[in-house]
PDB file of C-alpha atoms in Angstrom:
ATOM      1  CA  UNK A   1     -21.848  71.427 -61.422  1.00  0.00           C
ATOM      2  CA  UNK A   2     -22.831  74.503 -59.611  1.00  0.00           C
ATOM      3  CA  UNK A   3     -24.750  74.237 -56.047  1.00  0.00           C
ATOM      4  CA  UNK A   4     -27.626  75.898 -57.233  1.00  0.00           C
ATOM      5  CA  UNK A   5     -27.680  73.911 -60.731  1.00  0.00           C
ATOM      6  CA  UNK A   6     -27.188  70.562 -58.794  1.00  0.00           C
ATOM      7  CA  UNK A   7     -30.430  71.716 -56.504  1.00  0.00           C
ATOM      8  CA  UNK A   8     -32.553  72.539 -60.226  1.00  0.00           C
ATOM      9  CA  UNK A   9     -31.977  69.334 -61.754  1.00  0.00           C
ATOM     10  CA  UNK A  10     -32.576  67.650 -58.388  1.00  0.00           C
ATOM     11  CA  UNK A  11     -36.462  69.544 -58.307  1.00  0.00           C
ATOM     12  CA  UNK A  12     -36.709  69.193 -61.689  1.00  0.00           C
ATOM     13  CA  UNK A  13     -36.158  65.157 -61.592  1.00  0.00           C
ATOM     14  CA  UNK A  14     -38.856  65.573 -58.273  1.00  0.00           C
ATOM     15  CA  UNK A  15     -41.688  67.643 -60.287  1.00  0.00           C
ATOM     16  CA  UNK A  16     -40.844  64.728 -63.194  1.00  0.00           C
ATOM     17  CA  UNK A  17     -41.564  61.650 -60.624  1.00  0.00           C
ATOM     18  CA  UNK A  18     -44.709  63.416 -59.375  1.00  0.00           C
ATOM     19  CA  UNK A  19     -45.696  63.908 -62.984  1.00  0.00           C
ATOM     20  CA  UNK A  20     -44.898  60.447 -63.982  1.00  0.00           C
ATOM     21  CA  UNK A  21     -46.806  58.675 -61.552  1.00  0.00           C
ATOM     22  CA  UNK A  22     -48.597  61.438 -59.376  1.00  0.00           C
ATOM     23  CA  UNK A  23     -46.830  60.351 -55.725  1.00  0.00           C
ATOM     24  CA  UNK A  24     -43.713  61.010 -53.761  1.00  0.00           C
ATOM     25  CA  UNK A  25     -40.867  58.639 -53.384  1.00  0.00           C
ATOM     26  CA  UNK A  26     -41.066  59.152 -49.487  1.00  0.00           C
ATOM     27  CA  UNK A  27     -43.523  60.613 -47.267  1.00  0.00           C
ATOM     28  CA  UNK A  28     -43.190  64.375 -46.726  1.00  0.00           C
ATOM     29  CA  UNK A  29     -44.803  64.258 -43.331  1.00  0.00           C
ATOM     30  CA  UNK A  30     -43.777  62.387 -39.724  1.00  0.00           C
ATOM     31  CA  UNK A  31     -45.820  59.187 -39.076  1.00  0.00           C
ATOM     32  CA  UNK A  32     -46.710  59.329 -35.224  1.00  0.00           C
ATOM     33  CA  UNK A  33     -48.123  56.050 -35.987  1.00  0.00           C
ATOM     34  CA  UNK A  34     -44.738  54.245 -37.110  1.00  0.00           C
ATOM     35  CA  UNK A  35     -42.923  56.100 -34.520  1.00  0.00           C
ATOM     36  CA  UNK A  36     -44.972  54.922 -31.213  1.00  0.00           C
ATOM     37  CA  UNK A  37     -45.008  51.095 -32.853  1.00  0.00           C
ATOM     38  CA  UNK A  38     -41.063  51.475 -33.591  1.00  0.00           C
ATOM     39  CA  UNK A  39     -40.598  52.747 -29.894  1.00  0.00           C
ATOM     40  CA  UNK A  40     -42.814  50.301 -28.464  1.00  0.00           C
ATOM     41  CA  UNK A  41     -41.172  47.214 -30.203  1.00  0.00           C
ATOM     42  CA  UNK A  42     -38.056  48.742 -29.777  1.00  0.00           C
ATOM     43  CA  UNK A  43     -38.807  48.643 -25.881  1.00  0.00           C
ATOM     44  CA  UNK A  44     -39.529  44.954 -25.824  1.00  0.00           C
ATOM     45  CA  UNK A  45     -43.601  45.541 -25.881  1.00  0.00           C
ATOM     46  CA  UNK A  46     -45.254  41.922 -27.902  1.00  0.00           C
ATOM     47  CA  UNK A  47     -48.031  43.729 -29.444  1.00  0.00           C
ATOM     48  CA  UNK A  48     -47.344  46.750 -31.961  1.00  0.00           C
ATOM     49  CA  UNK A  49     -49.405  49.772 -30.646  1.00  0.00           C
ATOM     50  CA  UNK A  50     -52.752  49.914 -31.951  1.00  0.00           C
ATOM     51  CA  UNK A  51     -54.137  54.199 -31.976  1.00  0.00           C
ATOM     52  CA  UNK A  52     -57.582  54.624 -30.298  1.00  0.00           C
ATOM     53  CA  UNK A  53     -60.391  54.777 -32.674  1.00  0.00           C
ATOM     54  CA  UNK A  54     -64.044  55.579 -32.319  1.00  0.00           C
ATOM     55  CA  UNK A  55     -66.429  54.708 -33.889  1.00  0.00           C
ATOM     56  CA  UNK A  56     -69.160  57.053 -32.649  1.00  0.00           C
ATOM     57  CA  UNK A  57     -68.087  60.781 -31.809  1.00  0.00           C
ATOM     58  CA  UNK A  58     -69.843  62.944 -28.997  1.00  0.00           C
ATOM     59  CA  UNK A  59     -69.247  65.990 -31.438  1.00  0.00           C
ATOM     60  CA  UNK A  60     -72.379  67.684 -31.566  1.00  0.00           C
ATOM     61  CA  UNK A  61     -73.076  71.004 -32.776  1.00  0.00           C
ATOM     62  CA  UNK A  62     -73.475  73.644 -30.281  1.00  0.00           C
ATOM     63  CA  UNK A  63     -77.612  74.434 -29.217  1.00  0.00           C
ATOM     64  CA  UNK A  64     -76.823  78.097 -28.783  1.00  0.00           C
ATOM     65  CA  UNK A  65     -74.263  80.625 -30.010  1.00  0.00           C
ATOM     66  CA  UNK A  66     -70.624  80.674 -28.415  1.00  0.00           C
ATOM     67  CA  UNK A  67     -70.924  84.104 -26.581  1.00  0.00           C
ATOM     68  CA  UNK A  68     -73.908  82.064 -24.372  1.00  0.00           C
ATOM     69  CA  UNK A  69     -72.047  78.781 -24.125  1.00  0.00           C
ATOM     70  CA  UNK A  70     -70.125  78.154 -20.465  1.00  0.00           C
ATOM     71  CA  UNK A  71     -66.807  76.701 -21.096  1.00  0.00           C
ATOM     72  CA  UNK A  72     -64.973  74.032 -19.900  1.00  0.00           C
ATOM     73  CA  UNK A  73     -61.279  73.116 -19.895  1.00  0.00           C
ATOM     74  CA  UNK A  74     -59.645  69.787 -20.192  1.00  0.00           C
ATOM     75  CA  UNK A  75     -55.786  69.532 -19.800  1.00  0.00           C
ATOM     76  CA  UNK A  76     -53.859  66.466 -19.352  1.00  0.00           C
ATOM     77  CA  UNK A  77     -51.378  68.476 -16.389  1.00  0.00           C
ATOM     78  CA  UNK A  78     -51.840  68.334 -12.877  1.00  0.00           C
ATOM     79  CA  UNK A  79     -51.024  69.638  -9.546  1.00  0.00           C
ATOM     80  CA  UNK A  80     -47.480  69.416  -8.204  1.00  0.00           C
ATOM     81  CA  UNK A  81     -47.596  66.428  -5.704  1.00  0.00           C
ATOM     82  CA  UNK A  82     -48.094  68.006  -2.343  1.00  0.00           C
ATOM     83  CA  UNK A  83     -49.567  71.218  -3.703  1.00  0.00           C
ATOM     84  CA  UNK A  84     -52.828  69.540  -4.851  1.00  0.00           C
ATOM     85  CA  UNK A  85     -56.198  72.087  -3.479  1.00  0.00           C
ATOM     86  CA  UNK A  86     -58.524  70.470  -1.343  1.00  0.00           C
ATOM     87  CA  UNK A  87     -60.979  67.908  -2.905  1.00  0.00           C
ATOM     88  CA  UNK A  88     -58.046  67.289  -5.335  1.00  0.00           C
ATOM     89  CA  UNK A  89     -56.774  63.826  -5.816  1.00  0.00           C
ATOM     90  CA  UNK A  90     -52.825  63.348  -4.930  1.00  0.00           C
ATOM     91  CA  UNK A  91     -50.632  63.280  -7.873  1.00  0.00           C
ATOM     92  CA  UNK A  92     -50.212  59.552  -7.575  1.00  0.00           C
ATOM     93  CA  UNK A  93     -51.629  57.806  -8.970  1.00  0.00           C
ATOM     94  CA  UNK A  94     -53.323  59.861 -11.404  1.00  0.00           C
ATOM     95  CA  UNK A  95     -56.582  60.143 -11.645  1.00  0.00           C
ATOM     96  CA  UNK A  96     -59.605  62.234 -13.005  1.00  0.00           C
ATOM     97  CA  UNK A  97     -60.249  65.812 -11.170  1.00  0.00           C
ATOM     98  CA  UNK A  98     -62.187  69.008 -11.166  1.00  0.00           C
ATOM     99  CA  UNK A  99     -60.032  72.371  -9.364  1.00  0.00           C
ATOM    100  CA  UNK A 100     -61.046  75.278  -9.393  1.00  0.00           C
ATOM    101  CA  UNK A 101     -59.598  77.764 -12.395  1.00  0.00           C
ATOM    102  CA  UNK A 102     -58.081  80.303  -9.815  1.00  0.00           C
ATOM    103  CA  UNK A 103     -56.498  77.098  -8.020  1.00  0.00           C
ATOM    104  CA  UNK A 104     -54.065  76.705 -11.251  1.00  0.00           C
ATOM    105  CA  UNK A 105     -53.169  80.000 -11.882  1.00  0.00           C
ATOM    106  CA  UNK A 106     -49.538  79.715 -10.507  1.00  0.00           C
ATOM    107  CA  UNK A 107     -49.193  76.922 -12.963  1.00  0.00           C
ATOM    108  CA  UNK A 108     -49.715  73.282 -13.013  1.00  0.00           C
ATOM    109  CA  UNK A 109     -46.778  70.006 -13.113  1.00  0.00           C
ATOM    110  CA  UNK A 110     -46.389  68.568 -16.767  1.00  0.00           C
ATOM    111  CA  UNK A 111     -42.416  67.959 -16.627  1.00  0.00           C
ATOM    112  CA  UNK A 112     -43.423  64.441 -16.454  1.00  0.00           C
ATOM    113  CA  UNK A 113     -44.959  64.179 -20.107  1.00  0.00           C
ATOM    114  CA  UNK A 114     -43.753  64.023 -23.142  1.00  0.00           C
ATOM    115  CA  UNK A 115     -43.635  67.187 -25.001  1.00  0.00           C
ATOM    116  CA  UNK A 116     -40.886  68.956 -26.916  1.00  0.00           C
ATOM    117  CA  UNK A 117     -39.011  70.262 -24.610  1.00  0.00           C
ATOM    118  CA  UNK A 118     -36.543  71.368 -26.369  1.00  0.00           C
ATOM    119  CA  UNK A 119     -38.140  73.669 -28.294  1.00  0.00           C
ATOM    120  CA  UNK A 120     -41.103  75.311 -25.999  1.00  0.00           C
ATOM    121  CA  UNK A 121     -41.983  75.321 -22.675  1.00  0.00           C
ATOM    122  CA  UNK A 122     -44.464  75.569 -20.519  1.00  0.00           C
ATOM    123  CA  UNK A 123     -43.659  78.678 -18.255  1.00  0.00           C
ATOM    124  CA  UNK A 124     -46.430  80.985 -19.586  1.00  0.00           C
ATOM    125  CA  UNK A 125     -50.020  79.047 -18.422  1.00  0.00           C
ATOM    126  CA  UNK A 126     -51.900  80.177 -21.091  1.00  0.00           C
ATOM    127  CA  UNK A 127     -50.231  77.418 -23.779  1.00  0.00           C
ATOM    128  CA  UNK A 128     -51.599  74.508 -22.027  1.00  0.00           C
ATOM    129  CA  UNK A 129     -54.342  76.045 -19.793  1.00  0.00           C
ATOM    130  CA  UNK A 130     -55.693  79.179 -21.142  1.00  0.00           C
ATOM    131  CA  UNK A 131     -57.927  80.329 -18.091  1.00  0.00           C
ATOM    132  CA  UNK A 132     -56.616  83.884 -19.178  1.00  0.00           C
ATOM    133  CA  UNK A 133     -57.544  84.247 -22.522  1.00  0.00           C
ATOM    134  CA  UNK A 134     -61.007  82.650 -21.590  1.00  0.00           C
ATOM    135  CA  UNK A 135     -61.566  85.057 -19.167  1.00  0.00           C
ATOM    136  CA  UNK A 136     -60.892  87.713 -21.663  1.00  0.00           C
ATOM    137  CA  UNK A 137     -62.958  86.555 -24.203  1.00  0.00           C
ATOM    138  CA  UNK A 138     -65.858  85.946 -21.350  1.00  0.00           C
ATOM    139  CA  UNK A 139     -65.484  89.863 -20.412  1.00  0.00           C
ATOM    140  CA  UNK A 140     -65.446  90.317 -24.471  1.00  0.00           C
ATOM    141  CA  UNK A 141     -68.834  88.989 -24.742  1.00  0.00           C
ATOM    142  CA  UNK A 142     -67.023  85.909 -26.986  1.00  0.00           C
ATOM    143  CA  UNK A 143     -67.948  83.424 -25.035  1.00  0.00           C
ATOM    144  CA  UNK A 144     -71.023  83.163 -22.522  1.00  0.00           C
ATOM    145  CA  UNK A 145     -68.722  82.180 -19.247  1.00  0.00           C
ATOM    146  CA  UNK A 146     -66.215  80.096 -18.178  1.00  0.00           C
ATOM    147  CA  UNK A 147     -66.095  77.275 -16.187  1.00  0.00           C
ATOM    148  CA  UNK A 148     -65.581  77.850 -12.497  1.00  0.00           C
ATOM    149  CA  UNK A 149     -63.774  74.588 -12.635  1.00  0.00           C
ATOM    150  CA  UNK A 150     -61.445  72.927 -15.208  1.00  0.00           C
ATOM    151  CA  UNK A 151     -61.107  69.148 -15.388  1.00  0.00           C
ATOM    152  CA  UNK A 152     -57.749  66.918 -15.684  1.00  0.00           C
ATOM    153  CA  UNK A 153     -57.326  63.871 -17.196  1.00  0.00           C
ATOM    154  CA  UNK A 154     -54.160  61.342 -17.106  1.00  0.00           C
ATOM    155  CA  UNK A 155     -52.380  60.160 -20.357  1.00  0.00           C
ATOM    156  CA  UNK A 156     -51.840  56.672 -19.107  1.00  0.00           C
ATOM    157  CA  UNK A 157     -52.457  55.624 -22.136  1.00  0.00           C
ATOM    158  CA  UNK A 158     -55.273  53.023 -21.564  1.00  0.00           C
ATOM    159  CA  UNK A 159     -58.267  53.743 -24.076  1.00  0.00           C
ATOM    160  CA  UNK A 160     -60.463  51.302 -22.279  1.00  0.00           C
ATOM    161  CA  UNK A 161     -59.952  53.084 -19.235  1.00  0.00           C
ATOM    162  CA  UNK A 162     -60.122  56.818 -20.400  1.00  0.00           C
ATOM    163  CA  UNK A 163     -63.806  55.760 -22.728  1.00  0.00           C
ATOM    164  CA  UNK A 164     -65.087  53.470 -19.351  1.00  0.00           C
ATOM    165  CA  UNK A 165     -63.635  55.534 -16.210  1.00  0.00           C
ATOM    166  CA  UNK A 166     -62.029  59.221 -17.025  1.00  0.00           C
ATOM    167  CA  UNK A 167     -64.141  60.533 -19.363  1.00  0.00           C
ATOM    168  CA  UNK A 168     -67.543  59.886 -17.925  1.00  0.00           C
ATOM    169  CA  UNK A 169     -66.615  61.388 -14.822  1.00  0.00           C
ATOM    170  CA  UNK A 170     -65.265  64.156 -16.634  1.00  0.00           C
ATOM    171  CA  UNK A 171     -68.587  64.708 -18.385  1.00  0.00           C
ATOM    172  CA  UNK A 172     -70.357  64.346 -15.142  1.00  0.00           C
ATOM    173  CA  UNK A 173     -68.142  67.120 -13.550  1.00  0.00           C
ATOM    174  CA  UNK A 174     -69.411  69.456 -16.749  1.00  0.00           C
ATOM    175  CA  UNK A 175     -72.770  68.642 -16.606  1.00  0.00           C
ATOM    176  CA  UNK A 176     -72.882  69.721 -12.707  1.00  0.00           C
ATOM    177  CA  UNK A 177     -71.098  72.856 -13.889  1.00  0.00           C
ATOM    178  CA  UNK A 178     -73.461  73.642 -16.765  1.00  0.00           C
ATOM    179  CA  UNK A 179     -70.664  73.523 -19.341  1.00  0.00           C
ATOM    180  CA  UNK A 180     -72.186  73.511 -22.977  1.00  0.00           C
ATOM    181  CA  UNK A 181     -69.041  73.163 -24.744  1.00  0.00           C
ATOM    182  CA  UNK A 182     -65.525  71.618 -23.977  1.00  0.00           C
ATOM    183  CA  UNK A 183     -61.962  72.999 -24.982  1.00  0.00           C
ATOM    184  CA  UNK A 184     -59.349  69.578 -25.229  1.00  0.00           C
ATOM    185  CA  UNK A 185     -55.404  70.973 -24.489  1.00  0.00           C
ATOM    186  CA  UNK A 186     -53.750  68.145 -23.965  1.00  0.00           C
ATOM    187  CA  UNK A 187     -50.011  69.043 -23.213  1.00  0.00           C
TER     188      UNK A 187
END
């Protein structure tokens, strides 16, 4: 049998199991939720991870168009240690902060997270932080403004502690800075 006949039976024998009982042998999609309880049992951890869930959402539609609404940003990077601005907590441990945008536009420190490194990066600020683009769109008319400040927030991984500590003080930072809407990029 022929490559290309061997791969036509084998999607013909698929499209006949989906037919037959309307669902795939195997999921066709990555379960994040398997993969952080295999790692963490894997790693010795008595409890299998358990995903934050809310029951209540603060998403609330917007009281005025976009092109009036101030901005904010919310990143999970932070300053180098020893390069924080004034007013800035130090790296360690982390904790919840407000900078200024023009303080992070050399960049911020994210080596320390997990991302795919392997196949992006972070060298251009724009994918994780993008003060640029906002500020285009702000001179665009797109948006209303954006935030003279942006606002970090660890991934410690502790929902109790992000819903009870960081995100209230987060909010509080915003509502000081009149933000009407908030843009999450979490790296």
């Amino acid at each position: 049998m022929t490559q290309r006949a061997a791969q036509k039976a084998s999607q013909q024998k698929a499209s006949q199991q989906r037919k037959t009982n309307g669902r795939r042998a195997h999921r066709s999609y990555l379960s994040y939720i398997d993969k952080s309880r295999e790692y963490y049992a894997a790693h010795g951890y008595p409890q299998p991870y358990q995903w934050a869930y809310s029951h209540e959402v603060a998403f609330t539609p917007l009281p005025k168009p976009l092109s009036e609404c101030t901005v904010g940003l919310v990143t999970t990077s932070f300053f180098e240690k020893g390069r924080e601005p004034a007013g800035v907590p130090a790296a360690r441990p982390k904790q919840p902060y407000a900078a200024r945008c023009d303080d992070a536009l050399d960049g911020l420190y994210n080596s320390d997270l997990f991302w795919d490194k392997d196949n992006t990066h972070t060298d251009d600020l724009d994918t994780y932080l993008p003060i640029n683009r906002l500020r285009e769109f702000e001179a665009e008319g797109r948006i209303g403004a954006l935030s003279e400040r942006f606002y970090g927030i660890p991934t410690d991984y502790s929902h109790r502690r992000t819903q009870r500590n960081d995100s209230p003080r987060i909010e509080e930072w915003m509502r000081e800075d009149g933000v009407d809407v908030a843009f999450l990029v979490p790296l």
